[in-house]
């Protein structure tokens, strides 16, 4: 999320106000996260993947869950902005200005993809696994060496540095592709098992 903040700040008109907004937002986010973590640790001995499911019917936890829902929903513009800018720049001719129509289309398609993932993958732990496998591999291991190798002067540098960048890029691609493929396979296997179990229960009930 910090990376997206820098991307938004780079094009903000009043950067001072953005800094104040980020401070307030981070304070709220940290408070909600701490409340959920502390209450869950004190109340549940063996928590499941989603600790909030242990507090069904509790009004206080329902209010905290609503705060988490608002927090995650309001993060979409912050995450969507650098994505739309990056993809717009990727498809624009060299030296061309921003295409706001294309940015709107990219934002809409991104929103559709998010809604589709949330609908098709109902388990919260599976959604976070997908986000982690894609986001961590891309942001930490794949994009930095790819950006370095895209710079002509950098490719003309020391052989050892360029070789390490290529090695890191290959490792990042392998990590991202492997972890994401494993996560998707695990989700598909889990859903198939759940469907078979439900079918078996239904057949036993009918019999």
Tab-separated table of C-alpha atoms in Angstrom:
chain	number	residue	atom	x	y	z
A	1	UNK	CA	0.000	0.000	0.000
A	2	UNK	CA	2.932	2.344	0.677
A	3	UNK	CA	4.011	2.108	-2.967
A	4	UNK	CA	0.562	3.200	-4.123
A	5	UNK	CA	0.702	6.199	-1.761
A	6	UNK	CA	3.908	7.427	-3.399
A	7	UNK	CA	2.368	6.996	-6.853
A	8	UNK	CA	-0.706	9.025	-5.904
A	9	UNK	CA	1.385	11.717	-4.178
A	10	UNK	CA	3.501	12.196	-7.308
A	11	UNK	CA	0.477	13.519	-9.216
A	12	UNK	CA	-1.400	15.195	-6.363
A	13	UNK	CA	-2.054	18.932	-6.580
A	14	UNK	CA	-1.855	19.586	-2.824
A	15	UNK	CA	0.679	17.142	-1.450
A	16	UNK	CA	0.548	18.529	2.091
A	17	UNK	CA	-3.142	17.664	2.447
A	18	UNK	CA	-2.481	14.190	1.065
A	19	UNK	CA	0.127	13.627	3.766
A	20	UNK	CA	-2.351	14.583	6.492
A	21	UNK	CA	-4.972	12.276	4.993
A	22	UNK	CA	-2.511	9.390	4.918
A	23	UNK	CA	-1.650	9.919	8.597
A	24	UNK	CA	-5.319	9.869	9.621
A	25	UNK	CA	-6.063	6.849	7.430
A	26	UNK	CA	-3.092	4.867	8.754
A	27	UNK	CA	-4.104	5.672	12.338
A	28	UNK	CA	-7.613	4.322	11.721
A	29	UNK	CA	-6.313	1.225	9.944
A	30	UNK	CA	-3.775	0.413	12.671
A	31	UNK	CA	-6.435	0.917	15.383
A	32	UNK	CA	-8.913	-1.450	13.701
A	33	UNK	CA	-6.236	-4.067	13.059
A	34	UNK	CA	-5.040	-3.906	16.664
A	35	UNK	CA	-8.572	-4.248	18.014
A	36	UNK	CA	-9.258	-7.308	15.874
A	37	UNK	CA	-5.913	-8.891	16.762
A	38	UNK	CA	-6.091	-8.259	20.509
A	39	UNK	CA	-9.731	-9.326	20.887
A	40	UNK	CA	-9.130	-12.417	18.780
A	41	UNK	CA	-6.006	-13.417	20.705
A	42	UNK	CA	-7.765	-13.013	24.070
A	43	UNK	CA	-11.016	-14.725	23.116
A	44	UNK	CA	-10.061	-17.547	20.740
A	45	UNK	CA	-7.565	-20.255	21.602
A	46	UNK	CA	-7.361	-21.891	18.149
A	47	UNK	CA	-8.503	-19.339	15.550
A	48	UNK	CA	-9.495	-20.283	12.012
A	49	UNK	CA	-8.327	-18.511	8.852
A	50	UNK	CA	-10.904	-15.755	9.436
A	51	UNK	CA	-10.996	-15.005	13.146
A	52	UNK	CA	-14.103	-12.823	12.796
A	53	UNK	CA	-16.245	-15.909	12.123
A	54	UNK	CA	-15.820	-16.890	15.789
A	55	UNK	CA	-17.848	-13.851	16.885
A	56	UNK	CA	-21.073	-14.317	14.970
A	57	UNK	CA	-23.857	-12.241	16.535
A	58	UNK	CA	-21.557	-9.950	18.563
A	59	UNK	CA	-22.491	-6.311	17.938
A	60	UNK	CA	-19.061	-4.916	18.779
A	61	UNK	CA	-17.312	-7.299	16.362
A	62	UNK	CA	-19.982	-6.552	13.766
A	63	UNK	CA	-19.104	-2.846	14.037
A	64	UNK	CA	-15.386	-3.639	13.725
A	65	UNK	CA	-16.108	-5.857	10.709
A	66	UNK	CA	-18.032	-3.012	9.122
A	67	UNK	CA	-15.010	-0.777	9.696
A	68	UNK	CA	-12.779	-3.349	7.997
A	69	UNK	CA	-15.224	-3.489	5.095
A	70	UNK	CA	-15.093	0.286	4.676
A	71	UNK	CA	-11.310	0.290	4.968
A	72	UNK	CA	-10.822	-2.357	2.272
A	73	UNK	CA	-13.410	-0.752	-0.011
A	74	UNK	CA	-11.839	2.698	0.270
A	75	UNK	CA	-8.428	1.226	-0.556
A	76	UNK	CA	-9.556	0.467	-4.110
A	77	UNK	CA	-9.009	3.986	-5.527
A	78	UNK	CA	-5.575	4.137	-3.920
A	79	UNK	CA	-4.539	0.815	-5.456
A	80	UNK	CA	-6.360	1.363	-8.736
A	81	UNK	CA	-4.753	4.724	-9.568
A	82	UNK	CA	-1.143	3.555	-10.077
A	83	UNK	CA	-2.390	0.442	-11.878
A	84	UNK	CA	-4.397	2.522	-14.361
A	85	UNK	CA	-1.506	4.973	-14.838
A	86	UNK	CA	1.010	2.178	-15.401
A	87	UNK	CA	-1.144	0.278	-17.905
A	88	UNK	CA	-2.053	3.501	-19.709
A	89	UNK	CA	1.639	4.355	-20.054
A	90	UNK	CA	2.381	0.809	-21.233
A	91	UNK	CA	-0.071	1.052	-24.142
A	92	UNK	CA	0.633	4.705	-25.020
A	93	UNK	CA	3.063	5.711	-27.804
A	94	UNK	CA	6.369	7.196	-26.687
A	95	UNK	CA	5.939	10.836	-25.638
A	96	UNK	CA	2.130	10.713	-25.657
A	97	UNK	CA	0.109	12.220	-22.820
A	98	UNK	CA	-2.320	10.351	-20.571
A	99	UNK	CA	-5.408	8.835	-22.139
A	100	UNK	CA	-8.159	9.328	-19.547
A	101	UNK	CA	-10.681	7.271	-21.500
A	102	UNK	CA	-8.341	4.292	-21.420
A	103	UNK	CA	-7.690	4.866	-17.721
A	104	UNK	CA	-11.433	4.746	-17.032
A	105	UNK	CA	-11.711	1.510	-19.013
A	106	UNK	CA	-8.793	-0.024	-17.111
A	107	UNK	CA	-10.353	1.032	-13.799
A	108	UNK	CA	-13.689	-0.506	-14.781
A	109	UNK	CA	-12.061	-3.779	-15.859
A	110	UNK	CA	-10.079	-3.850	-12.621
A	111	UNK	CA	-13.256	-3.409	-10.594
A	112	UNK	CA	-14.956	-6.205	-12.555
A	113	UNK	CA	-11.952	-8.476	-11.920
A	114	UNK	CA	-12.087	-7.763	-8.171
A	115	UNK	CA	-15.823	-8.427	-7.956
A	116	UNK	CA	-15.374	-11.605	-9.996
A	117	UNK	CA	-12.614	-12.865	-7.708
A	118	UNK	CA	-14.620	-12.090	-4.571
A	119	UNK	CA	-17.621	-13.903	-6.066
A	120	UNK	CA	-15.812	-16.976	-7.386
A	121	UNK	CA	-13.444	-17.322	-4.407
A	122	UNK	CA	-15.614	-16.916	-1.287
A	123	UNK	CA	-12.904	-17.944	1.216
A	124	UNK	CA	-11.052	-14.956	2.660
A	125	UNK	CA	-7.846	-16.944	3.182
A	126	UNK	CA	-7.858	-17.976	-0.496
A	127	UNK	CA	-8.285	-14.363	-1.621
A	128	UNK	CA	-5.367	-13.248	0.544
A	129	UNK	CA	-3.292	-16.179	-0.709
A	130	UNK	CA	-3.885	-15.094	-4.295
A	131	UNK	CA	-3.100	-11.470	-3.463
A	132	UNK	CA	0.081	-12.485	-1.666
A	133	UNK	CA	1.339	-14.844	-4.357
A	134	UNK	CA	0.775	-12.274	-7.099
A	135	UNK	CA	1.602	-9.078	-5.235
A	136	UNK	CA	4.675	-10.209	-3.287
A	137	UNK	CA	6.274	-11.993	-6.226
A	138	UNK	CA	5.659	-9.125	-8.622
A	139	UNK	CA	6.449	-6.155	-6.387
A	140	UNK	CA	9.407	-7.610	-4.483
A	141	UNK	CA	11.159	-9.885	-6.968
A	142	UNK	CA	9.914	-9.356	-10.536
A	143	UNK	CA	9.243	-5.676	-11.232
A	144	UNK	CA	12.427	-4.182	-9.647
A	145	UNK	CA	14.914	-6.203	-11.758
A	146	UNK	CA	12.672	-5.845	-14.818
A	147	UNK	CA	12.671	-2.054	-14.403
A	148	UNK	CA	16.454	-2.098	-13.922
A	149	UNK	CA	17.025	-4.148	-17.059
A	150	UNK	CA	14.695	-1.874	-19.037
A	151	UNK	CA	17.153	1.031	-18.540
A	152	UNK	CA	19.707	1.032	-21.361
A	153	UNK	CA	22.509	2.568	-19.291
A	154	UNK	CA	21.952	0.028	-16.523
A	155	UNK	CA	22.355	-2.873	-18.961
A	156	UNK	CA	25.748	-1.440	-19.926
A	157	UNK	CA	26.967	-1.592	-16.334
A	158	UNK	CA	29.015	-4.242	-14.568
A	159	UNK	CA	28.452	-7.779	-15.813
A	160	UNK	CA	27.969	-9.156	-12.302
A	161	UNK	CA	25.203	-6.636	-11.500
A	162	UNK	CA	23.373	-7.309	-14.765
A	163	UNK	CA	23.700	-11.068	-14.273
A	164	UNK	CA	22.305	-10.828	-10.736
A	165	UNK	CA	19.385	-8.723	-12.013
A	166	UNK	CA	18.605	-11.352	-14.658
A	167	UNK	CA	18.866	-14.119	-12.065
A	168	UNK	CA	16.556	-12.247	-9.687
A	169	UNK	CA	14.067	-11.625	-12.502
A	170	UNK	CA	13.977	-15.327	-13.408
A	171	UNK	CA	13.580	-16.263	-9.747
A	172	UNK	CA	10.758	-13.717	-9.371
A	173	UNK	CA	8.914	-15.054	-12.402
A	174	UNK	CA	9.319	-18.625	-11.133
A	175	UNK	CA	8.183	-17.647	-7.617
A	176	UNK	CA	5.178	-15.678	-8.829
A	177	UNK	CA	4.094	-18.279	-11.378
A	178	UNK	CA	4.703	-21.249	-9.092
A	179	UNK	CA	3.050	-19.853	-5.977
A	180	UNK	CA	0.073	-18.499	-7.927
A	181	UNK	CA	-0.417	-21.796	-9.793
A	182	UNK	CA	-0.222	-23.735	-6.520
A	183	UNK	CA	-2.727	-21.383	-4.885
A	184	UNK	CA	-5.194	-21.690	-7.773
A	185	UNK	CA	-4.818	-25.493	-7.736
A	186	UNK	CA	-5.399	-25.564	-3.971
A	187	UNK	CA	-8.541	-23.424	-4.326
A	188	UNK	CA	-9.886	-25.616	-7.141
A	189	UNK	CA	-9.180	-28.800	-5.169
A	190	UNK	CA	-10.806	-27.387	-2.055
A	191	UNK	CA	-13.931	-26.320	-3.962
A	192	UNK	CA	-14.172	-29.712	-5.658
A	193	UNK	CA	-13.898	-31.495	-2.309
A	194	UNK	CA	-16.562	-29.231	-0.791
A	195	UNK	CA	-18.895	-29.852	-3.749
A	196	UNK	CA	-18.449	-33.617	-3.507
A	197	UNK	CA	-19.086	-33.527	0.238
A	198	UNK	CA	-22.272	-31.510	-0.259
A	199	UNK	CA	-23.451	-33.924	-2.942
A	200	UNK	CA	-22.776	-36.888	-0.682
A	201	UNK	CA	-24.706	-35.296	2.185
A	202	UNK	CA	-27.625	-34.524	-0.142
A	203	UNK	CA	-27.702	-38.100	-1.441
A	204	UNK	CA	-27.662	-39.508	2.079
A	205	UNK	CA	-30.481	-37.183	3.072
A	206	UNK	CA	-32.587	-38.266	0.123
A	207	UNK	CA	-31.938	-41.941	0.856
